Amino acid sequence: MSALVLPLLLATSSLAWADPVPVKQVSDKLIIEFQPGTPGRVSYLKTAKTTFETPNAKIGTLQDGWRCGNSSDIIWNEKAYKLFSRKLATSLRTVLEKAHYPTPIAIDTIFDAPTEKERPKAMPELQIGALLKDVSANLCLKEHGGIGGVYMKVFWQVYSPEVKQVVFEALTEGNFQTAASEEIPVERIFLLAYEQAAKNFLAEQGFYNAVTRPSAPASAPAPAPVAPKPAAPERLTLKRVKPAAEPLTKRVTLLRSSVPTVITATGTGSGFFISSDGYLLTNRHVVGTDKVVKIKLPTGRELIGEVLRSDEARDVALIKTEPVGMPALSIREDEPNIGEEVYVIGSPLGDTFNTSLTRGILSGYRVLDKQRLLQSDVSILPGNSGGPLLDTGGRVIGITVLHLADARTMTGMNFFIPIGDALTILGVDLR
């Protein structure tokens, strides 16, 4: 299937080149609300932690000045964390209360506190812990606050003092991006990203179960599931491929074997394995509406692949074929920096040129049709769609999707879907 080719009609005057680069976008999950009249535990944020690298890591860019023309690095350190961490407990409590979950009640000090006999009986409380595992931010300081966005990945644990152990844990993501003209306090931008991660935590059936059921050790038989509302679709968890120590240039043959040609009734495209179990990614416009496609390995062997999930707006698809012992590609967890050297592997112009390798640099982050994309000068052609964009270590950072070309010369700019966005949309977790 050919890559999407559009005329190169980007007017310089319409480009907001000085605006902060958008951060990774996260989809809202369906919150499981607490049902009125249901007995439940009081829960609250007991502890919130984060980790700091040595030396402290850069998490984004801070801009200021006219048109946000001046820029500096945002460093993730104790000072940055303290900017908003003192309000994490209040923010989580607000999220819990809006979903009608029991939260601690302050005793009115005007009257005497009720005796033990007068107090209503309640189940033992639950303590929540939050670990901020990943934070990225691109912001611009303005006169009355800031504009830009923040992304967070939060690991949650729910601890029961009753049985003295963790009874549930989950990993969720959240982000907040201001409108171009919306200035709000920078502290608030961080908190709103955290609040979306908290709302996605309340979409976990396990948390609702922990609140509504007596605590039991992990070894005890699980009670029958109770679902007052349909939970969010079950996510697919795959084993993460460990990055190799050697650079891409030392492992080209092995990496090329992980990139088959995807063949449909109307054309061909590229794909790449992300699991030794036979799962691979490609573009939605490669598979179209087909439920079954043909996967041709670089060795010439052909397999049948089932399209399990796809998203037309983000143009990504997940295919499952039989495990054939093909190596899978490692996925890079952090986002690449502009100027990094990148590589593309794919089948330009069909299977005749399968596993072709080209090289370029990462030119920037862009937003086209409200979708966040990576831009690079690395060469692609029709048929590269769905193939991987790799860093110098051979780790996947994006999926080939779009070529903005001059109609006369076919030269132009090439765009790729950030791999983290693709996995999030398809509901795939790598552990």
Short mmCIF file of C-alpha atoms in Angstrom, two decimals:
data_model
loop_
_atom_site.label_atom_id
_atom_site.label_comp_id
_atom_site.label_asym_id
_atom_site.label_seq_id
_atom_site.Cartn_x
_atom_site.Cartn_y
_atom_site.Cartn_z
CA MET A 1 0.00 0.00 0.00
CA SER A 2 1.51 3.30 -1.02
CA ALA A 3 2.33 5.96 1.54
CA LEU A 4 -0.04 8.90 1.71
CA VAL A 5 1.24 11.57 -0.73
CA LEU A 6 -0.04 15.15 -0.49
CA PRO A 7 1.06 18.38 -2.20
CA LEU A 8 3.57 20.44 -0.23
CA LEU A 9 1.43 23.50 0.53
CA LEU A 10 2.64 24.61 3.98
CA ALA A 11 2.61 28.41 4.17
CA THR A 12 5.35 29.84 6.39
CA SER A 13 3.01 32.44 7.83
CA SER A 14 0.73 29.74 9.27
CA LEU A 15 3.46 27.89 11.15
CA ALA A 16 3.57 28.68 14.88
CA TRP A 17 7.23 27.73 15.00
CA ALA A 18 7.80 29.30 18.42
CA ASP A 19 4.92 27.53 20.19
CA PRO A 20 5.90 24.74 22.61
CA VAL A 21 6.07 21.30 21.00
CA PRO A 22 2.96 19.26 21.97
CA VAL A 23 3.60 16.48 24.46
CA LYS A 24 2.42 12.89 24.12
CA GLN A 25 -1.39 12.69 23.99
CA VAL A 26 -3.31 10.25 26.22
CA SER A 27 -6.85 8.97 25.68
CA ASP A 28 -9.45 9.27 28.45
CA LYS A 29 -10.71 5.95 29.80
CA LEU A 30 -14.20 5.36 31.12
CA ILE A 31 -14.22 6.01 34.87
CA ILE A 32 -15.99 3.34 36.95
CA GLU A 33 -18.07 5.51 39.27
CA PHE A 34 -18.85 4.45 42.82
CA GLN A 35 -22.50 3.48 43.17
CA PRO A 36 -24.59 5.30 45.82
CA GLY A 37 -25.54 3.06 48.74
CA THR A 38 -22.69 0.62 48.10
CA PRO A 39 -20.52 -0.11 51.18
CA GLY A 40 -16.97 0.92 50.49
CA ARG A 41 -13.61 1.86 51.93
CA VAL A 42 -12.34 5.35 52.42
CA SER A 43 -9.24 5.83 50.27
CA TYR A 44 -6.72 8.64 50.13
CA LEU A 45 -3.22 9.44 48.89
CA LYS A 46 -0.84 8.33 51.62
CA THR A 47 2.43 8.91 49.79
CA ALA A 48 3.68 10.30 46.49
CA LYS A 49 7.20 9.74 45.20
CA THR A 50 9.31 10.19 42.11
CA THR A 51 12.80 9.26 40.97
CA PHE A 52 15.63 11.55 39.91
CA GLU A 53 18.45 10.54 37.62
CA THR A 54 22.07 11.43 38.32
CA PRO A 55 22.81 13.79 36.71
CA ASN A 56 19.27 15.14 36.60
CA ALA A 57 17.50 14.38 33.32
CA LYS A 58 16.12 16.89 30.82
CA ILE A 59 12.34 16.42 30.49
CA GLY A 60 11.56 19.16 27.98
CA THR A 61 11.98 22.77 26.92
CA LEU A 62 11.05 25.99 28.74
CA GLN A 63 10.53 29.04 26.53
CA ASP A 64 9.92 32.71 27.28
CA GLY A 65 10.27 36.13 25.73
CA TRP A 66 8.58 37.56 22.66
CA ARG A 67 6.85 34.76 20.72
CA CYS A 68 8.51 32.31 23.12
CA GLY A 69 11.77 32.90 21.25
CA ASN A 70 14.13 32.13 24.16
CA SER A 71 14.47 28.54 25.29
CA SER A 72 16.20 26.49 27.96
CA ASP A 73 16.02 22.93 29.28
CA ILE A 74 13.52 21.80 31.92
CA ILE A 75 15.45 19.64 34.37
CA TRP A 76 13.63 17.02 36.45
CA ASN A 77 14.91 17.58 39.96
CA GLU A 78 13.57 18.11 43.47
CA LYS A 79 12.83 21.77 42.80
CA ALA A 80 10.70 20.95 39.75
CA TYR A 81 8.85 18.20 41.65
CA LYS A 82 8.07 20.48 44.61
CA LEU A 83 6.43 22.96 42.20
CA PHE A 84 3.22 20.91 42.28
CA SER A 85 3.74 17.84 44.53
CA ARG A 86 2.25 19.47 47.64
CA LYS A 87 -1.15 19.48 45.90
CA LEU A 88 -1.16 15.87 44.65
CA ALA A 89 -3.23 14.59 47.58
CA THR A 90 -5.86 17.31 47.12
CA SER A 91 -6.04 16.66 43.37
CA LEU A 92 -6.57 12.92 43.85
CA ARG A 93 -9.21 13.57 46.50
CA THR A 94 -11.06 15.84 44.04
CA VAL A 95 -10.99 13.11 41.38
CA LEU A 96 -12.28 10.52 43.89
CA GLU A 97 -15.08 12.79 45.12
CA LYS A 98 -16.28 13.62 41.59
CA ALA A 99 -16.61 9.87 40.97
CA HIS A 100 -18.48 9.55 44.34
CA TYR A 101 -15.80 7.41 46.06
CA PRO A 102 -15.63 7.57 49.90
CA THR A 103 -12.95 9.98 51.12
CA PRO A 104 -11.92 11.04 54.64
CA ILE A 105 -14.45 13.33 56.35
CA ALA A 106 -13.25 16.13 58.58
CA ILE A 107 -15.11 16.18 61.91
CA ASP A 108 -16.92 19.48 62.52
CA THR A 109 -15.13 21.21 65.40
CA ILE A 110 -18.17 23.28 66.50
CA PHE A 111 -19.75 20.25 68.17
CA ASP A 112 -18.24 17.43 70.16
CA ALA A 113 -16.86 14.58 68.09
CA PRO A 114 -19.22 11.59 67.92
CA THR A 115 -18.53 8.63 70.15
CA GLU A 116 -17.54 5.25 68.76
CA LYS A 117 -21.13 4.01 69.16
CA GLU A 118 -22.48 6.97 67.19
CA ARG A 119 -20.09 6.64 64.29
CA PRO A 120 -21.39 4.57 61.34
CA LYS A 121 -19.49 1.37 60.75
CA ALA A 122 -17.23 1.39 57.71
CA MET A 123 -14.78 -0.99 56.13
CA PRO A 124 -11.09 -0.46 56.94
CA GLU A 125 -9.46 2.32 54.92
CA LEU A 126 -7.18 1.98 51.93
CA GLN A 127 -3.97 3.92 51.42
CA ILE A 128 -2.91 4.94 47.90
CA GLY A 129 0.67 5.46 46.80
CA ALA A 130 1.69 7.24 43.58
CA LEU A 131 5.11 6.95 41.91
CA LEU A 132 5.77 9.38 39.05
CA LYS A 133 7.77 7.20 36.67
CA ASP A 134 7.96 9.48 33.64
CA VAL A 135 7.38 13.20 33.14
CA SER A 136 7.84 15.35 30.03
CA ALA A 137 6.95 19.01 29.56
CA ASN A 138 7.22 21.68 26.88
CA LEU A 139 6.15 25.09 28.18
CA CYS A 140 6.35 28.80 27.47
CA LEU A 141 6.14 31.37 30.28
CA LYS A 142 3.75 34.24 29.66
CA GLU A 143 2.70 37.31 31.63
CA HIS A 144 -0.19 35.59 33.42
CA GLY A 145 1.03 31.99 33.51
CA GLY A 146 2.16 29.63 30.82
CA ILE A 147 1.12 27.71 27.73
CA GLY A 148 2.18 24.26 26.56
CA GLY A 149 1.74 20.72 27.80
CA VAL A 150 2.80 18.11 30.35
CA TYR A 151 2.74 14.30 30.09
CA MET A 152 2.99 11.90 33.05
CA LYS A 153 3.17 8.17 33.61
CA VAL A 154 2.13 7.18 37.15
CA PHE A 155 2.50 3.82 38.92
CA TRP A 156 -0.21 3.36 41.55
CA GLN A 157 -0.37 0.98 44.51
CA VAL A 158 -3.29 0.44 46.88
CA TYR A 159 -2.27 -0.74 50.35
CA SER A 160 -4.61 -2.33 52.88
CA PRO A 161 -3.54 -1.90 56.53
CA GLU A 162 -6.07 -4.62 57.29
CA VAL A 163 -4.00 -7.36 55.65
CA LYS A 164 -0.75 -5.35 55.61
CA GLN A 165 -0.06 -5.71 51.90
CA VAL A 166 -0.65 -4.16 48.51
CA VAL A 167 -4.01 -5.34 47.13
CA PHE A 168 -3.93 -3.63 43.73
CA GLU A 169 -1.52 -1.81 41.45
CA ALA A 170 -1.72 -0.22 38.01
CA LEU A 171 0.23 1.97 35.59
CA THR A 172 -1.63 4.86 33.93
CA GLU A 173 -0.82 7.90 31.80
CA GLY A 174 -2.10 11.46 31.70
CA ASN A 175 -1.46 14.65 29.80
CA PHE A 176 -2.72 18.22 29.56
CA GLN A 177 -2.16 20.61 26.65
CA THR A 178 -3.30 24.24 26.84
CA ALA A 179 -4.91 26.03 23.96
CA ALA A 180 -2.56 28.42 22.15
CA SER A 181 -4.08 31.48 23.85
CA GLU A 182 -4.88 29.85 27.21
CA GLU A 183 -2.50 31.03 29.93
CA ILE A 184 -2.74 29.16 33.22
CA PRO A 185 -0.31 28.69 36.13
CA VAL A 186 2.49 26.27 35.25
CA GLU A 187 1.82 24.38 38.49
CA ARG A 188 -1.76 23.82 37.31
CA ILE A 189 -0.62 22.36 33.96
CA PHE A 190 1.37 19.69 35.83
CA LEU A 191 -1.56 18.96 38.16
CA LEU A 192 -4.04 18.59 35.30
CA ALA A 193 -1.79 16.00 33.62
CA TYR A 194 -1.61 14.14 36.95
CA GLU A 195 -5.39 14.36 37.33
CA GLN A 196 -5.96 12.66 33.97
CA ALA A 197 -3.65 9.83 35.08
CA ALA A 198 -5.72 9.64 38.29
CA LYS A 199 -8.99 9.50 36.32
CA ASN A 200 -7.58 6.68 34.19
CA PHE A 201 -6.67 4.92 37.46
CA LEU A 202 -10.35 5.08 38.44
CA ALA A 203 -11.14 3.29 35.16
CA GLU A 204 -9.36 0.19 36.51
CA GLN A 205 -11.80 -2.51 37.64
CA GLY A 206 -9.25 -3.66 40.24
CA PHE A 207 -9.42 -0.36 42.11
CA TYR A 208 -13.23 -0.45 42.26
CA ASN A 209 -13.04 -4.03 43.56
CA ALA A 210 -10.52 -3.04 46.24
CA VAL A 211 -12.82 -0.26 47.48
CA THR A 212 -16.00 -2.35 47.52
CA ARG A 213 -14.75 -5.71 48.80
CA PRO A 214 -13.06 -6.94 51.97
CA SER A 215 -9.28 -7.15 51.63
CA ALA A 216 -7.82 -10.60 51.20
CA PRO A 217 -4.26 -11.85 50.71
CA ALA A 218 -3.21 -12.24 47.10
CA SER A 219 -3.19 -16.02 47.49
CA ALA A 220 -6.87 -16.15 48.47
CA PRO A 221 -9.42 -17.12 45.79
CA ALA A 222 -10.64 -14.07 43.89
CA PRO A 223 -14.33 -13.22 44.41
CA ALA A 224 -16.70 -13.26 41.47
CA PRO A 225 -16.34 -10.09 39.35
CA VAL A 226 -18.81 -7.28 39.91
CA ALA A 227 -19.11 -4.62 37.22
CA PRO A 228 -21.57 -1.82 37.90
CA LYS A 229 -20.51 -0.26 34.61
CA PRO A 230 -18.66 -1.70 31.63
CA ALA A 231 -14.92 -1.40 32.23
CA ALA A 232 -12.56 -0.01 29.62
CA PRO A 233 -11.48 -2.55 26.98
CA GLU A 234 -8.92 -4.99 28.30
CA ARG A 235 -5.38 -3.99 27.41
CA LEU A 236 -2.94 -6.35 25.74
CA THR A 237 0.29 -6.86 27.67
CA LEU A 238 3.36 -8.09 25.78
CA LYS A 239 6.87 -8.82 26.94
CA ARG A 240 9.22 -5.91 26.27
CA VAL A 241 12.22 -6.75 24.07
CA LYS A 242 15.49 -5.85 25.79
CA PRO A 243 17.60 -3.31 23.84
CA ALA A 244 20.79 -4.74 22.34
CA ALA A 245 24.20 -3.50 23.43
CA GLU A 246 25.50 -3.25 19.86
CA PRO A 247 24.55 -0.35 17.57
CA LEU A 248 22.20 -0.74 14.62
CA THR A 249 25.05 -0.81 12.10
CA LYS A 250 26.34 -4.04 13.68
CA ARG A 251 22.93 -5.79 13.56
CA VAL A 252 21.38 -4.69 10.26
CA THR A 253 20.72 -8.23 8.99
CA LEU A 254 18.94 -9.23 12.21
CA LEU A 255 16.85 -6.04 12.28
CA ARG A 256 15.82 -6.40 8.63
CA SER A 257 14.49 -9.90 9.36
CA SER A 258 11.99 -8.29 11.77
CA VAL A 259 10.38 -6.16 9.01
CA PRO A 260 8.06 -8.17 6.71
CA THR A 261 5.96 -7.00 3.79
CA VAL A 262 2.20 -6.67 4.45
CA ILE A 263 0.16 -7.73 1.39
CA THR A 264 -3.54 -6.96 0.90
CA ALA A 265 -5.94 -7.30 -2.02
CA THR A 266 -5.21 -3.72 -3.08
CA GLY A 267 -1.47 -3.29 -2.51
CA THR A 268 1.50 -3.73 -0.20
CA GLY A 269 3.04 -1.97 2.77
CA SER A 270 5.47 -2.68 5.59
CA GLY A 271 5.18 -3.87 9.17
CA PHE A 272 7.42 -4.92 12.05
CA PHE A 273 7.31 -7.48 14.84
CA ILE A 274 7.07 -6.16 18.42
CA SER A 275 6.78 -9.59 20.05
CA SER A 276 8.14 -13.08 19.47
CA ASP A 277 4.51 -14.23 19.86
CA GLY A 278 3.70 -13.00 16.35
CA TYR A 279 2.34 -9.49 17.02
CA LEU A 280 3.30 -6.77 14.55
CA LEU A 281 2.40 -3.14 13.87
CA THR A 282 1.60 -1.33 10.62
CA ASN A 283 -0.64 1.51 9.35
CA ARG A 284 -4.43 1.39 9.20
CA HIS A 285 -4.26 2.65 5.60
CA VAL A 286 -2.09 -0.37 4.75
CA VAL A 287 -4.64 -2.98 5.91
CA GLY A 288 -7.74 -0.90 5.09
CA THR A 289 -10.89 -2.70 6.18
CA ASP A 290 -9.39 -6.16 5.66
CA LYS A 291 -9.61 -8.51 8.63
CA VAL A 292 -7.06 -10.97 7.19
CA VAL A 293 -3.83 -10.01 5.36
CA LYS A 294 -0.77 -11.83 4.06
CA ILE A 295 2.57 -11.40 5.84
CA LYS A 296 5.62 -12.13 3.67
CA LEU A 297 8.84 -12.62 5.62
CA PRO A 298 12.20 -11.51 4.19
CA THR A 299 13.00 -15.23 3.79
CA GLY A 300 10.12 -15.56 1.31
CA ARG A 301 7.84 -17.48 3.65
CA GLU A 302 4.23 -16.30 3.65
CA LEU A 303 1.92 -16.25 6.69
CA ILE A 304 -1.70 -15.34 7.34
CA GLY A 305 -2.18 -12.38 9.67
CA GLU A 306 -5.34 -11.34 11.52
CA VAL A 307 -5.97 -7.62 12.02
CA LEU A 308 -6.83 -7.51 15.74
CA ARG A 309 -7.14 -3.78 16.33
CA SER A 310 -6.90 -0.59 14.28
CA ASP A 311 -7.48 3.13 14.62
CA GLU A 312 -8.29 5.11 11.50
CA ALA A 313 -7.69 8.56 12.98
CA ARG A 314 -4.18 7.66 14.25
CA ASP A 315 -3.58 5.38 11.24
CA VAL A 316 -2.23 2.40 13.20
CA ALA A 317 -3.09 -1.31 13.22
CA LEU A 318 -2.11 -4.38 15.23
CA ILE A 319 -1.76 -7.73 13.42
CA LYS A 320 -1.39 -11.22 14.93
CA THR A 321 0.22 -14.07 13.05
CA GLU A 322 1.64 -17.40 14.15
CA PRO A 323 4.88 -17.35 16.17
CA VAL A 324 7.67 -18.18 13.75
CA GLY A 325 10.74 -17.45 15.84
CA MET A 326 11.41 -14.16 14.08
CA PRO A 327 13.24 -11.59 16.25
CA ALA A 328 11.16 -8.68 17.50
CA LEU A 329 12.27 -5.05 17.62
CA SER A 330 12.96 -3.24 20.88
CA ILE A 331 10.75 -0.22 21.63
CA ARG A 332 12.40 2.96 22.90
CA GLU A 333 10.72 4.21 26.08
CA ASP A 334 11.76 7.88 25.98
CA GLU A 335 11.27 10.22 23.06
CA PRO A 336 14.20 11.09 20.76
CA ASN A 337 15.82 14.51 20.54
CA ILE A 338 15.78 16.65 17.42
CA GLY A 339 19.04 16.12 15.50
CA GLU A 340 19.40 12.42 16.37
CA GLU A 341 20.37 10.08 13.54
CA VAL A 342 17.50 7.82 12.46
CA TYR A 343 16.94 4.89 10.09
CA VAL A 344 13.97 3.46 8.16
CA ILE A 345 13.48 -0.16 7.10
CA GLY A 346 10.66 -1.16 4.78
CA SER A 347 9.46 -2.39 1.39
CA PRO A 348 9.38 0.69 -0.89
CA LEU A 349 7.57 0.06 -4.18
CA GLY A 350 6.62 -3.48 -3.13
CA ASP A 351 8.21 -6.69 -1.94
CA THR A 352 10.89 -6.60 -4.67
CA PHE A 353 12.75 -4.01 -2.57
CA ASN A 354 11.90 -5.44 0.87
CA THR A 355 14.04 -4.56 3.92
CA SER A 356 15.53 -1.49 2.21
CA LEU A 357 17.47 0.66 4.71
CA THR A 358 17.75 4.47 4.55
CA ARG A 359 19.27 7.02 6.93
CA GLY A 360 18.53 10.60 8.01
CA ILE A 361 18.06 12.81 11.07
CA LEU A 362 15.07 13.67 13.23
CA SER A 363 14.06 17.13 11.99
CA GLY A 364 11.32 18.04 14.45
CA TYR A 365 7.97 17.38 16.10
CA ARG A 366 4.88 18.57 14.21
CA VAL A 367 1.08 18.54 14.46
CA LEU A 368 -0.83 17.85 11.22
CA ASP A 369 -4.60 17.35 11.20
CA LYS A 370 -4.51 17.47 15.02
CA GLN A 371 -2.14 14.49 15.11
CA ARG A 372 1.33 14.63 16.63
CA LEU A 373 4.08 13.40 14.28
CA LEU A 374 7.85 13.07 14.02
CA GLN A 375 9.46 14.77 11.00
CA SER A 376 12.63 13.48 9.31
CA ASP A 377 14.56 13.85 6.08
CA VAL A 378 15.14 10.07 5.92
CA SER A 379 14.08 8.80 2.49
CA ILE A 380 10.78 6.92 2.12
CA LEU A 381 8.66 5.87 -0.87
CA PRO A 382 5.21 4.33 -1.40
CA GLY A 383 5.35 0.91 0.27
CA ASN A 384 7.38 2.10 3.29
CA SER A 385 4.12 2.81 5.14
CA GLY A 386 3.87 0.85 8.39
CA GLY A 387 7.61 0.21 8.66
CA PRO A 388 9.74 1.22 11.67
CA LEU A 389 11.70 4.40 12.28
CA LEU A 390 14.75 3.38 14.34
CA ASP A 391 17.39 5.16 16.41
CA THR A 392 21.11 4.35 16.28
CA GLY A 393 20.59 1.55 18.79
CA GLY A 394 18.00 -0.17 16.56
CA ARG A 395 15.11 0.77 18.87
CA VAL A 396 11.76 1.74 17.36
CA ILE A 397 10.82 5.41 17.83
CA GLY A 398 8.10 5.74 15.18
CA ILE A 399 6.00 4.24 12.38
CA THR A 400 6.29 5.47 8.78
CA VAL A 401 3.02 7.11 7.73
CA LEU A 402 3.17 10.20 5.50
CA HIS A 403 5.18 11.88 2.71
CA LEU A 404 4.49 15.55 1.97
CA ALA A 405 5.88 15.93 -1.54
CA ASP A 406 6.27 18.45 -4.31
CA ALA A 407 4.18 17.06 -7.16
CA ARG A 408 6.96 17.67 -9.74
CA THR A 409 10.04 16.37 -7.91
CA MET A 410 8.48 13.96 -5.32
CA THR A 411 10.91 15.44 -2.80
CA GLY A 412 9.65 16.78 0.48
CA MET A 413 9.25 16.00 4.16
CA ASN A 414 8.50 12.66 5.74
CA PHE A 415 6.43 11.99 8.86
CA PHE A 416 6.18 9.19 11.42
CA ILE A 417 3.77 8.28 14.23
CA PRO A 418 5.50 8.32 17.66
CA ILE A 419 5.64 4.69 18.80
CA GLY A 420 4.34 5.51 22.30
CA ASP A 421 1.22 7.15 20.84
CA ALA A 422 0.61 4.12 18.58
CA LEU A 423 0.84 1.62 21.45
CA THR A 424 -1.45 3.74 23.65
CA ILE A 425 -4.14 4.02 20.98
CA LEU A 426 -4.01 0.27 20.26
CA GLY A 427 -4.17 -0.64 23.97
CA VAL A 428 -0.78 -2.38 24.04
CA ASP A 429 1.40 -2.37 27.16
CA LEU A 430 5.00 -3.58 27.17
CA ARG A 431 6.18 -4.96 30.49
#
